[in-house]
């Protein structure tokens, strides 16, 4: 007699017993751990908590890092319910991370929220490693009733065929009531109408997918944007930098550039501040800062994004760092004793800057004691005298410190300038690797610091000795020998490019 036909629900249940949950990672093959097929709680789940506890610290750290990328808490929604975000693009390679162990950690994470009503946002697009049907089914079956009952909304953003198929199956076979809690969301702008978008940290792959559906992300009119770019510096920092040491985007960029990337130190990436990143991702990151979103630059694996964000922030300021009224003062700056052949290959920067632009009155990128407009000088005489013999004996440095900076009004502009120039100095010290010495950095940075009513005058003010032009100029190649000496400079012809190079 033929066996009775199984229903679809019975077939799915059988999968969890007869099929491994995921490709077995090297970790789960360790003889110290039980077999991955060891049943648990009647659903075929492996007893992974003991495996997790038995791991070496480095292996547990790897699991926890994957967990923090896949699932995050994003505050509360408009109805004050806790909001949990799951990002498909962050699922790790199942050959490296056991999905069974990851599932146990996800459930433990959700235990913090499921006692009360909660909302899940599932960012479905961009995943390179899609969990198996069996694993998803197992995840659903392993959650007790309170997980499903207290889940009030499941928002699926950029739904894929895979996610739609599974959800439709779950609704038809398992629980029509659960199916009614699901909302498909096509764009991030639409998501912003359901939950506070600015509280969600969005992965680069999700931004890339969203660009296929909309060019700009818009927030509901009731939510004022938290602008960063194009905002007066005084509003972000306070007139004298008392509100914030530096704007968040600048701090994030500088800290990321000083960190280690997949290919080594980010400061050593060739062409830093000269090369351009992916335009779409750059715009997505800029708009995320303007909306007030959480941004982790390390997710983008591109130091050029951080470098260009710094330049764009400076360029978009309503009032430039150096306005047209300062041009005559800049032009009168006497030449530095470091200008000439040495000046074109970077020594002025390395001599004038130690622990930040100390010899100009700044320390570690912040104004040392600069909180009021009455301060005309900062940094001690001892500090000035220790910078390679420069400072008091160099007319250019004295002029910048005694004339130019006071003319700028000290305050937040000088604080920001010192913070950024400290970074640029550290970039120039690695010019043998990144090919960005003081000369090349001056070419890239100067145009973002000036603006007047005369664009031609602005271009001339950004000129750097030894460069043919701002766009097709001569780029120094560190290690290629000394550059030709600059032609004699006329009195009163100093440019901002000269000063930035120093």
JSON list of N, CA and C in Angstrom, two decimals, residues 314-383:
[
{"chain": "A", "resi": 314, "resn": "UNK", "atom": "N", "xyz": [34.45, 71.38, 2.98]},
{"chain": "A", "resi": 314, "resn": "UNK", "atom": "CA", "xyz": [35.09, 72.69, 2.93]},
{"chain": "A", "resi": 314, "resn": "UNK", "atom": "C", "xyz": [34.55, 73.52, 1.77]},
{"chain": "A", "resi": 315, "resn": "UNK", "atom": "N", "xyz": [34.36, 72.88, 0.63]},
{"chain": "A", "resi": 315, "resn": "UNK", "atom": "CA", "xyz": [33.91, 73.61, -0.56]},
{"chain": "A", "resi": 315, "resn": "UNK", "atom": "C", "xyz": [32.47, 74.10, -0.41]},
{"chain": "A", "resi": 316, "resn": "UNK", "atom": "N", "xyz": [31.64, 73.36, 0.33]},
{"chain": "A", "resi": 316, "resn": "UNK", "atom": "CA", "xyz": [30.22, 73.71, 0.44]},
{"chain": "A", "resi": 316, "resn": "UNK", "atom": "C", "xyz": [29.92, 74.70, 1.55]},
{"chain": "A", "resi": 317, "resn": "UNK", "atom": "N", "xyz": [30.91, 75.10, 2.33]},
{"chain": "A", "resi": 317, "resn": "UNK", "atom": "CA", "xyz": [30.65, 76.07, 3.39]},
{"chain": "A", "resi": 317, "resn": "UNK", "atom": "C", "xyz": [30.11, 77.37, 2.80]},
{"chain": "A", "resi": 318, "resn": "UNK", "atom": "N", "xyz": [29.04, 77.94, 3.37]},
{"chain": "A", "resi": 318, "resn": "UNK", "atom": "CA", "xyz": [28.52, 79.21, 2.84]},
{"chain": "A", "resi": 318, "resn": "UNK", "atom": "C", "xyz": [29.56, 80.32, 2.83]},
{"chain": "A", "resi": 319, "resn": "UNK", "atom": "N", "xyz": [30.37, 80.35, 3.88]},
{"chain": "A", "resi": 319, "resn": "UNK", "atom": "CA", "xyz": [31.48, 81.30, 3.95]},
{"chain": "A", "resi": 319, "resn": "UNK", "atom": "C", "xyz": [32.77, 80.50, 3.89]},
{"chain": "A", "resi": 320, "resn": "UNK", "atom": "N", "xyz": [33.61, 80.73, 2.89]},
{"chain": "A", "resi": 320, "resn": "UNK", "atom": "CA", "xyz": [34.83, 79.92, 2.75]},
{"chain": "A", "resi": 320, "resn": "UNK", "atom": "C", "xyz": [35.79, 80.15, 3.91]},
{"chain": "A", "resi": 321, "resn": "UNK", "atom": "N", "xyz": [36.73, 79.24, 4.07]},
{"chain": "A", "resi": 321, "resn": "UNK", "atom": "CA", "xyz": [37.74, 79.40, 5.11]},
{"chain": "A", "resi": 321, "resn": "UNK", "atom": "C", "xyz": [38.55, 80.67, 4.86]},
{"chain": "A", "resi": 322, "resn": "UNK", "atom": "N", "xyz": [38.91, 80.91, 3.60]},
{"chain": "A", "resi": 322, "resn": "UNK", "atom": "CA", "xyz": [39.65, 82.13, 3.22]},
{"chain": "A", "resi": 322, "resn": "UNK", "atom": "C", "xyz": [38.78, 82.90, 2.22]},
{"chain": "A", "resi": 323, "resn": "UNK", "atom": "N", "xyz": [38.19, 83.98, 2.67]},
{"chain": "A", "resi": 323, "resn": "UNK", "atom": "CA", "xyz": [37.33, 84.80, 1.80]},
{"chain": "A", "resi": 323, "resn": "UNK", "atom": "C", "xyz": [38.18, 85.73, 0.95]},
{"chain": "A", "resi": 324, "resn": "UNK", "atom": "N", "xyz": [37.54, 86.36, -0.02]},
{"chain": "A", "resi": 324, "resn": "UNK", "atom": "CA", "xyz": [38.25, 87.27, -0.91]},
{"chain": "A", "resi": 324, "resn": "UNK", "atom": "C", "xyz": [38.89, 88.43, -0.18]},
{"chain": "A", "resi": 325, "resn": "UNK", "atom": "N", "xyz": [38.35, 88.83, 0.95]},
{"chain": "A", "resi": 325, "resn": "UNK", "atom": "CA", "xyz": [38.93, 89.95, 1.70]},
{"chain": "A", "resi": 325, "resn": "UNK", "atom": "C", "xyz": [40.30, 89.63, 2.26]},
{"chain": "A", "resi": 326, "resn": "UNK", "atom": "N", "xyz": [40.63, 88.33, 2.35]},
{"chain": "A", "resi": 326, "resn": "UNK", "atom": "CA", "xyz": [41.94, 87.93, 2.88]},
{"chain": "A", "resi": 326, "resn": "UNK", "atom": "C", "xyz": [43.00, 87.82, 1.79]},
{"chain": "A", "resi": 327, "resn": "UNK", "atom": "N", "xyz": [42.62, 87.90, 0.52]},
{"chain": "A", "resi": 327, "resn": "UNK", "atom": "CA", "xyz": [43.58, 87.73, -0.56]},
{"chain": "A", "resi": 327, "resn": "UNK", "atom": "C", "xyz": [44.74, 88.72, -0.49]},
{"chain": "A", "resi": 328, "resn": "UNK", "atom": "N", "xyz": [44.48, 90.02, -0.26]},
{"chain": "A", "resi": 328, "resn": "UNK", "atom": "CA", "xyz": [45.62, 90.96, -0.17]},
{"chain": "A", "resi": 328, "resn": "UNK", "atom": "C", "xyz": [46.55, 90.63, 0.99]},
{"chain": "A", "resi": 329, "resn": "UNK", "atom": "N", "xyz": [46.00, 90.16, 2.10]},
{"chain": "A", "resi": 329, "resn": "UNK", "atom": "CA", "xyz": [46.83, 89.79, 3.25]},
{"chain": "A", "resi": 329, "resn": "UNK", "atom": "C", "xyz": [47.69, 88.57, 2.91]},
{"chain": "A", "resi": 330, "resn": "UNK", "atom": "N", "xyz": [47.09, 87.60, 2.22]},
{"chain": "A", "resi": 330, "resn": "UNK", "atom": "CA", "xyz": [47.84, 86.40, 1.81]},
{"chain": "A", "resi": 330, "resn": "UNK", "atom": "C", "xyz": [48.96, 86.78, 0.86]},
{"chain": "A", "resi": 331, "resn": "UNK", "atom": "N", "xyz": [48.67, 87.67, -0.08]},
{"chain": "A", "resi": 331, "resn": "UNK", "atom": "CA", "xyz": [49.66, 88.05, -1.10]},
{"chain": "A", "resi": 331, "resn": "UNK", "atom": "C", "xyz": [50.89, 88.72, -0.48]},
{"chain": "A", "resi": 332, "resn": "UNK", "atom": "N", "xyz": [50.72, 89.38, 0.65]},
{"chain": "A", "resi": 332, "resn": "UNK", "atom": "CA", "xyz": [51.84, 90.09, 1.29]},
{"chain": "A", "resi": 332, "resn": "UNK", "atom": "C", "xyz": [52.71, 89.19, 2.16]},
{"chain": "A", "resi": 333, "resn": "UNK", "atom": "N", "xyz": [52.33, 87.93, 2.28]},
{"chain": "A", "resi": 333, "resn": "UNK", "atom": "CA", "xyz": [53.11, 87.02, 3.13]},
{"chain": "A", "resi": 333, "resn": "UNK", "atom": "C", "xyz": [54.51, 86.86, 2.56]},
{"chain": "A", "resi": 334, "resn": "UNK", "atom": "N", "xyz": [55.56, 87.08, 3.35]},
{"chain": "A", "resi": 334, "resn": "UNK", "atom": "CA", "xyz": [56.93, 86.92, 2.85]},
{"chain": "A", "resi": 334, "resn": "UNK", "atom": "C", "xyz": [57.22, 85.46, 2.55]},
{"chain": "A", "resi": 335, "resn": "UNK", "atom": "N", "xyz": [58.15, 85.19, 1.63]},
{"chain": "A", "resi": 335, "resn": "UNK", "atom": "CA", "xyz": [58.47, 83.79, 1.31]},
{"chain": "A", "resi": 335, "resn": "UNK", "atom": "C", "xyz": [59.12, 83.09, 2.48]},
{"chain": "A", "resi": 336, "resn": "UNK", "atom": "N", "xyz": [58.84, 81.81, 2.59]},
{"chain": "A", "resi": 336, "resn": "UNK", "atom": "CA", "xyz": [59.45, 81.00, 3.65]},
{"chain": "A", "resi": 336, "resn": "UNK", "atom": "C", "xyz": [60.85, 80.60, 3.24]},
{"chain": "A", "resi": 337, "resn": "UNK", "atom": "N", "xyz": [61.72, 80.43, 4.22]},
{"chain": "A", "resi": 337, "resn": "UNK", "atom": "CA", "xyz": [63.07, 79.96, 3.92]},
{"chain": "A", "resi": 337, "resn": "UNK", "atom": "C", "xyz": [63.06, 78.54, 3.40]},
{"chain": "A", "resi": 338, "resn": "UNK", "atom": "N", "xyz": [61.89, 77.86, 3.51]},
{"chain": "A", "resi": 338, "resn": "UNK", "atom": "CA", "xyz": [61.77, 76.49, 3.00]},
{"chain": "A", "resi": 338, "resn": "UNK", "atom": "C", "xyz": [61.26, 76.44, 1.59]},
{"chain": "A", "resi": 339, "resn": "UNK", "atom": "N", "xyz": [60.83, 77.59, 1.00]},
{"chain": "A", "resi": 339, "resn": "UNK", "atom": "CA", "xyz": [60.34, 77.56, -0.37]},
{"chain": "A", "resi": 339, "resn": "UNK", "atom": "C", "xyz": [61.52, 77.38, -1.30]},
{"chain": "A", "resi": 340, "resn": "UNK", "atom": "N", "xyz": [61.28, 76.81, -2.41]},
{"chain": "A", "resi": 340, "resn": "UNK", "atom": "CA", "xyz": [62.34, 76.51, -3.36]},
{"chain": "A", "resi": 340, "resn": "UNK", "atom": "C", "xyz": [62.32, 75.05, -3.66]},
{"chain": "A", "resi": 341, "resn": "UNK", "atom": "N", "xyz": [63.48, 74.46, -3.91]},
{"chain": "A", "resi": 341, "resn": "UNK", "atom": "CA", "xyz": [63.53, 73.05, -4.29]},
{"chain": "A", "resi": 341, "resn": "UNK", "atom": "C", "xyz": [63.00, 72.17, -3.17]},
{"chain": "A", "resi": 342, "resn": "UNK", "atom": "N", "xyz": [63.45, 72.42, -1.92]},
{"chain": "A", "resi": 342, "resn": "UNK", "atom": "CA", "xyz": [62.97, 71.62, -0.80]},
{"chain": "A", "resi": 342, "resn": "UNK", "atom": "C", "xyz": [61.46, 71.76, -0.64]},
{"chain": "A", "resi": 343, "resn": "UNK", "atom": "N", "xyz": [60.99, 72.99, -0.86]},
{"chain": "A", "resi": 343, "resn": "UNK", "atom": "CA", "xyz": [59.59, 73.25, -0.62]},
{"chain": "A", "resi": 343, "resn": "UNK", "atom": "C", "xyz": [58.69, 72.45, -1.53]},
{"chain": "A", "resi": 344, "resn": "UNK", "atom": "N", "xyz": [59.17, 72.08, -2.71]},
{"chain": "A", "resi": 344, "resn": "UNK", "atom": "CA", "xyz": [58.32, 71.36, -3.64]},
{"chain": "A", "resi": 344, "resn": "UNK", "atom": "C", "xyz": [58.21, 69.88, -3.31]},
{"chain": "A", "resi": 345, "resn": "UNK", "atom": "N", "xyz": [59.09, 69.38, -2.47]},
{"chain": "A", "resi": 345, "resn": "UNK", "atom": "CA", "xyz": [59.04, 67.95, -2.17]},
{"chain": "A", "resi": 345, "resn": "UNK", "atom": "C", "xyz": [58.60, 67.66, -0.75]},
{"chain": "A", "resi": 346, "resn": "UNK", "atom": "N", "xyz": [58.21, 68.68, -0.03]},
{"chain": "A", "resi": 346, "resn": "UNK", "atom": "CA", "xyz": [57.53, 68.43, 1.22]},
{"chain": "A", "resi": 346, "resn": "UNK", "atom": "C", "xyz": [58.19, 68.86, 2.50]},
{"chain": "A", "resi": 347, "resn": "UNK", "atom": "N", "xyz": [59.50, 69.17, 2.60]},
{"chain": "A", "resi": 347, "resn": "UNK", "atom": "CA", "xyz": [60.09, 69.48, 3.90]},
{"chain": "A", "resi": 347, "resn": "UNK", "atom": "C", "xyz": [59.44, 70.61, 4.66]},
{"chain": "A", "resi": 348, "resn": "UNK", "atom": "N", "xyz": [58.93, 71.70, 4.01]},
{"chain": "A", "resi": 348, "resn": "UNK", "atom": "CA", "xyz": [58.32, 72.74, 4.84]},
{"chain": "A", "resi": 348, "resn": "UNK", "atom": "C", "xyz": [57.24, 72.20, 5.75]},
{"chain": "A", "resi": 349, "resn": "UNK", "atom": "N", "xyz": [56.39, 71.33, 5.19]},
{"chain": "A", "resi": 349, "resn": "UNK", "atom": "CA", "xyz": [55.33, 70.77, 6.02]},
{"chain": "A", "resi": 349, "resn": "UNK", "atom": "C", "xyz": [55.90, 69.98, 7.18]},
{"chain": "A", "resi": 350, "resn": "UNK", "atom": "N", "xyz": [56.92, 69.16, 6.91]},
{"chain": "A", "resi": 350, "resn": "UNK", "atom": "CA", "xyz": [57.47, 68.32, 7.96]},
{"chain": "A", "resi": 350, "resn": "UNK", "atom": "C", "xyz": [58.24, 69.13, 8.99]},
{"chain": "A", "resi": 351, "resn": "UNK", "atom": "N", "xyz": [58.76, 70.28, 8.60]},
{"chain": "A", "resi": 351, "resn": "UNK", "atom": "CA", "xyz": [59.49, 71.11, 9.56]},
{"chain": "A", "resi": 351, "resn": "UNK", "atom": "C", "xyz": [58.55, 71.99, 10.37]},
{"chain": "A", "resi": 352, "resn": "UNK", "atom": "N", "xyz": [57.52, 72.47, 9.71]},
{"chain": "A", "resi": 352, "resn": "UNK", "atom": "CA", "xyz": [56.64, 73.40, 10.38]},
{"chain": "A", "resi": 352, "resn": "UNK", "atom": "C", "xyz": [55.60, 72.72, 11.26]},
{"chain": "A", "resi": 353, "resn": "UNK", "atom": "N", "xyz": [55.38, 71.44, 11.03]},
{"chain": "A", "resi": 353, "resn": "UNK", "atom": "CA", "xyz": [54.31, 70.76, 11.75]},
{"chain": "A", "resi": 353, "resn": "UNK", "atom": "C", "xyz": [54.88, 69.65, 12.60]},
{"chain": "A", "resi": 354, "resn": "UNK", "atom": "N", "xyz": [54.60, 69.68, 13.88]},
{"chain": "A", "resi": 354, "resn": "UNK", "atom": "CA", "xyz": [54.95, 68.59, 14.77]},
{"chain": "A", "resi": 354, "resn": "UNK", "atom": "C", "xyz": [53.81, 68.44, 15.75]},
{"chain": "A", "resi": 355, "resn": "UNK", "atom": "N", "xyz": [53.24, 67.25, 15.80]},
{"chain": "A", "resi": 355, "resn": "UNK", "atom": "CA", "xyz": [52.03, 67.02, 16.60]},
{"chain": "A", "resi": 355, "resn": "UNK", "atom": "C", "xyz": [50.93, 68.00, 16.21]},
{"chain": "A", "resi": 356, "resn": "UNK", "atom": "N", "xyz": [50.77, 68.20, 14.93]},
{"chain": "A", "resi": 356, "resn": "UNK", "atom": "CA", "xyz": [49.80, 69.17, 14.45]},
{"chain": "A", "resi": 356, "resn": "UNK", "atom": "C", "xyz": [50.55, 70.38, 13.96]},
{"chain": "A", "resi": 357, "resn": "UNK", "atom": "N", "xyz": [49.84, 71.44, 13.56]},
{"chain": "A", "resi": 357, "resn": "UNK", "atom": "CA", "xyz": [50.51, 72.64, 13.08]},
{"chain": "A", "resi": 357, "resn": "UNK", "atom": "C", "xyz": [50.90, 73.51, 14.26]},
{"chain": "A", "resi": 358, "resn": "UNK", "atom": "N", "xyz": [51.85, 73.02, 15.06]},
{"chain": "A", "resi": 358, "resn": "UNK", "atom": "CA", "xyz": [52.22, 73.70, 16.30]},
{"chain": "A", "resi": 358, "resn": "UNK", "atom": "C", "xyz": [52.82, 75.06, 16.03]},
{"chain": "A", "resi": 359, "resn": "UNK", "atom": "N", "xyz": [53.69, 75.13, 15.02]},
{"chain": "A", "resi": 359, "resn": "UNK", "atom": "CA", "xyz": [54.39, 76.39, 14.82]},
{"chain": "A", "resi": 359, "resn": "UNK", "atom": "C", "xyz": [53.47, 77.48, 14.31]},
{"chain": "A", "resi": 360, "resn": "UNK", "atom": "N", "xyz": [52.25, 77.11, 13.88]},
{"chain": "A", "resi": 360, "resn": "UNK", "atom": "CA", "xyz": [51.28, 78.13, 13.50]},
{"chain": "A", "resi": 360, "resn": "UNK", "atom": "C", "xyz": [50.34, 78.44, 14.65]},
{"chain": "A", "resi": 361, "resn": "UNK", "atom": "N", "xyz": [50.59, 77.82, 15.81]},
{"chain": "A", "resi": 361, "resn": "UNK", "atom": "CA", "xyz": [49.75, 78.12, 16.96]},
{"chain": "A", "resi": 361, "resn": "UNK", "atom": "C", "xyz": [48.68, 77.10, 17.21]},
{"chain": "A", "resi": 362, "resn": "UNK", "atom": "N", "xyz": [48.76, 75.94, 16.58]},
{"chain": "A", "resi": 362, "resn": "UNK", "atom": "CA", "xyz": [47.76, 74.92, 16.78]},
{"chain": "A", "resi": 362, "resn": "UNK", "atom": "C", "xyz": [48.43, 73.66, 17.27]},
{"chain": "A", "resi": 363, "resn": "UNK", "atom": "N", "xyz": [47.75, 72.89, 18.10]},
{"chain": "A", "resi": 363, "resn": "UNK", "atom": "CA", "xyz": [48.33, 71.67, 18.64]},
{"chain": "A", "resi": 363, "resn": "UNK", "atom": "C", "xyz": [47.35, 70.53, 18.49]},
{"chain": "A", "resi": 364, "resn": "UNK", "atom": "N", "xyz": [47.82, 69.43, 17.87]},
{"chain": "A", "resi": 364, "resn": "UNK", "atom": "CA", "xyz": [47.01, 68.24, 17.67]},
{"chain": "A", "resi": 364, "resn": "UNK", "atom": "C", "xyz": [45.70, 68.54, 16.97]},
{"chain": "A", "resi": 365, "resn": "UNK", "atom": "N", "xyz": [45.76, 69.49, 16.06]},
{"chain": "A", "resi": 365, "resn": "UNK", "atom": "CA", "xyz": [44.59, 69.76, 15.26]},
{"chain": "A", "resi": 365, "resn": "UNK", "atom": "C", "xyz": [43.54, 70.60, 15.95]},
{"chain": "A", "resi": 366, "resn": "UNK", "atom": "N", "xyz": [43.74, 71.03, 17.17]},
{"chain": "A", "resi": 366, "resn": "UNK", "atom": "CA", "xyz": [42.79, 71.89, 17.85]},
{"chain": "A", "resi": 366, "resn": "UNK", "atom": "C", "xyz": [43.52, 73.11, 18.36]},
{"chain": "A", "resi": 367, "resn": "UNK", "atom": "N", "xyz": [42.78, 74.16, 18.56]},
{"chain": "A", "resi": 367, "resn": "UNK", "atom": "CA", "xyz": [43.41, 75.38, 19.06]},
{"chain": "A", "resi": 367, "resn": "UNK", "atom": "C", "xyz": [43.74, 75.22, 20.53]},
{"chain": "A", "resi": 368, "resn": "UNK", "atom": "N", "xyz": [45.00, 75.41, 20.85]},
{"chain": "A", "resi": 368, "resn": "UNK", "atom": "CA", "xyz": [45.46, 75.22, 22.23]},
{"chain": "A", "resi": 368, "resn": "UNK", "atom": "C", "xyz": [45.15, 76.48, 23.04]},
{"chain": "A", "resi": 369, "resn": "UNK", "atom": "N", "xyz": [43.99, 76.44, 23.71]},
{"chain": "A", "resi": 369, "resn": "UNK", "atom": "CA", "xyz": [43.60, 77.60, 24.50]},
{"chain": "A", "resi": 369, "resn": "UNK", "atom": "C", "xyz": [42.82, 78.61, 23.72]},
{"chain": "A", "resi": 370, "resn": "UNK", "atom": "N", "xyz": [42.41, 78.31, 22.50]},
{"chain": "A", "resi": 370, "resn": "UNK", "atom": "CA", "xyz": [41.66, 79.23, 21.67]},
{"chain": "A", "resi": 370, "resn": "UNK", "atom": "C", "xyz": [40.19, 79.05, 21.94]},
{"chain": "A", "resi": 371, "resn": "UNK", "atom": "N", "xyz": [39.62, 79.77, 22.84]},
{"chain": "A", "resi": 371, "resn": "UNK", "atom": "CA", "xyz": [38.19, 79.70, 23.05]},
{"chain": "A", "resi": 371, "resn": "UNK", "atom": "C", "xyz": [37.55, 81.08, 22.93]},
{"chain": "A", "resi": 372, "resn": "UNK", "atom": "N", "xyz": [38.36, 82.09, 22.91]},
{"chain": "A", "resi": 372, "resn": "UNK", "atom": "CA", "xyz": [37.83, 83.43, 22.80]},
{"chain": "A", "resi": 372, "resn": "UNK", "atom": "C", "xyz": [38.50, 84.18, 21.68]},
{"chain": "A", "resi": 373, "resn": "UNK", "atom": "N", "xyz": [37.82, 85.15, 21.15]},
{"chain": "A", "resi": 373, "resn": "UNK", "atom": "CA", "xyz": [38.36, 85.89, 20.02]},
{"chain": "A", "resi": 373, "resn": "UNK", "atom": "C", "xyz": [39.49, 86.81, 20.44]},
{"chain": "A", "resi": 374, "resn": "UNK", "atom": "N", "xyz": [39.68, 87.01, 21.74]},
{"chain": "A", "resi": 374, "resn": "UNK", "atom": "CA", "xyz": [40.74, 87.89, 22.18]},
{"chain": "A", "resi": 374, "resn": "UNK", "atom": "C", "xyz": [42.12, 87.29, 22.12]},
{"chain": "A", "resi": 375, "resn": "UNK", "atom": "N", "xyz": [42.22, 85.97, 21.97]},
{"chain": "A", "resi": 375, "resn": "UNK", "atom": "CA", "xyz": [43.52, 85.33, 21.92]},
{"chain": "A", "resi": 375, "resn": "UNK", "atom": "C", "xyz": [44.16, 85.59, 20.57]},
{"chain": "A", "resi": 376, "resn": "UNK", "atom": "N", "xyz": [45.33, 86.20, 20.60]},
{"chain": "A", "resi": 376, "resn": "UNK", "atom": "CA", "xyz": [46.03, 86.45, 19.35]},
{"chain": "A", "resi": 376, "resn": "UNK", "atom": "C", "xyz": [47.07, 85.38, 19.06]},
{"chain": "A", "resi": 377, "resn": "UNK", "atom": "N", "xyz": [47.53, 84.68, 20.11]},
{"chain": "A", "resi": 377, "resn": "UNK", "atom": "CA", "xyz": [48.54, 83.65, 19.89]},
{"chain": "A", "resi": 377, "resn": "UNK", "atom": "C", "xyz": [48.22, 82.46, 20.78]},
{"chain": "A", "resi": 378, "resn": "UNK", "atom": "N", "xyz": [48.60, 81.30, 20.29]},
{"chain": "A", "resi": 378, "resn": "UNK", "atom": "CA", "xyz": [48.45, 80.09, 21.07]},
{"chain": "A", "resi": 378, "resn": "UNK", "atom": "C", "xyz": [49.70, 79.28, 20.92]},
{"chain": "A", "resi": 379, "resn": "UNK", "atom": "N", "xyz": [49.97, 78.38, 21.89]},
{"chain": "A", "resi": 379, "resn": "UNK", "atom": "CA", "xyz": [51.22, 77.62, 21.85]},
{"chain": "A", "resi": 379, "resn": "UNK", "atom": "C", "xyz": [52.32, 78.41, 22.52]},
{"chain": "A", "resi": 380, "resn": "UNK", "atom": "N", "xyz": [53.14, 77.74, 23.27]},
{"chain": "A", "resi": 380, "resn": "UNK", "atom": "CA", "xyz": [54.20, 78.41, 24.01]},
{"chain": "A", "resi": 380, "resn": "UNK", "atom": "C", "xyz": [55.39, 78.69, 23.13]},
{"chain": "A", "resi": 381, "resn": "UNK", "atom": "N", "xyz": [56.27, 79.59, 23.60]},
{"chain": "A", "resi": 381, "resn": "UNK", "atom": "CA", "xyz": [57.49, 79.87, 22.86]},
{"chain": "A", "resi": 381, "resn": "UNK", "atom": "C", "xyz": [58.36, 78.63, 22.77]},
{"chain": "A", "resi": 382, "resn": "UNK", "atom": "N", "xyz": [58.32, 77.79, 23.82]},
{"chain": "A", "resi": 382, "resn": "UNK", "atom": "CA", "xyz": [59.11, 76.56, 23.79]},
{"chain": "A", "resi": 382, "resn": "UNK", "atom": "C", "xyz": [58.64, 75.65, 22.67]},
{"chain": "A", "resi": 383, "resn": "UNK", "atom": "N", "xyz": [57.30, 75.60, 22.47]},
{"chain": "A", "resi": 383, "resn": "UNK", "atom": "CA", "xyz": [56.77, 74.78, 21.39]},
{"chain": "A", "resi": 383, "resn": "UNK", "atom": "C", "xyz": [57.26, 75.30, 20.05]}
]
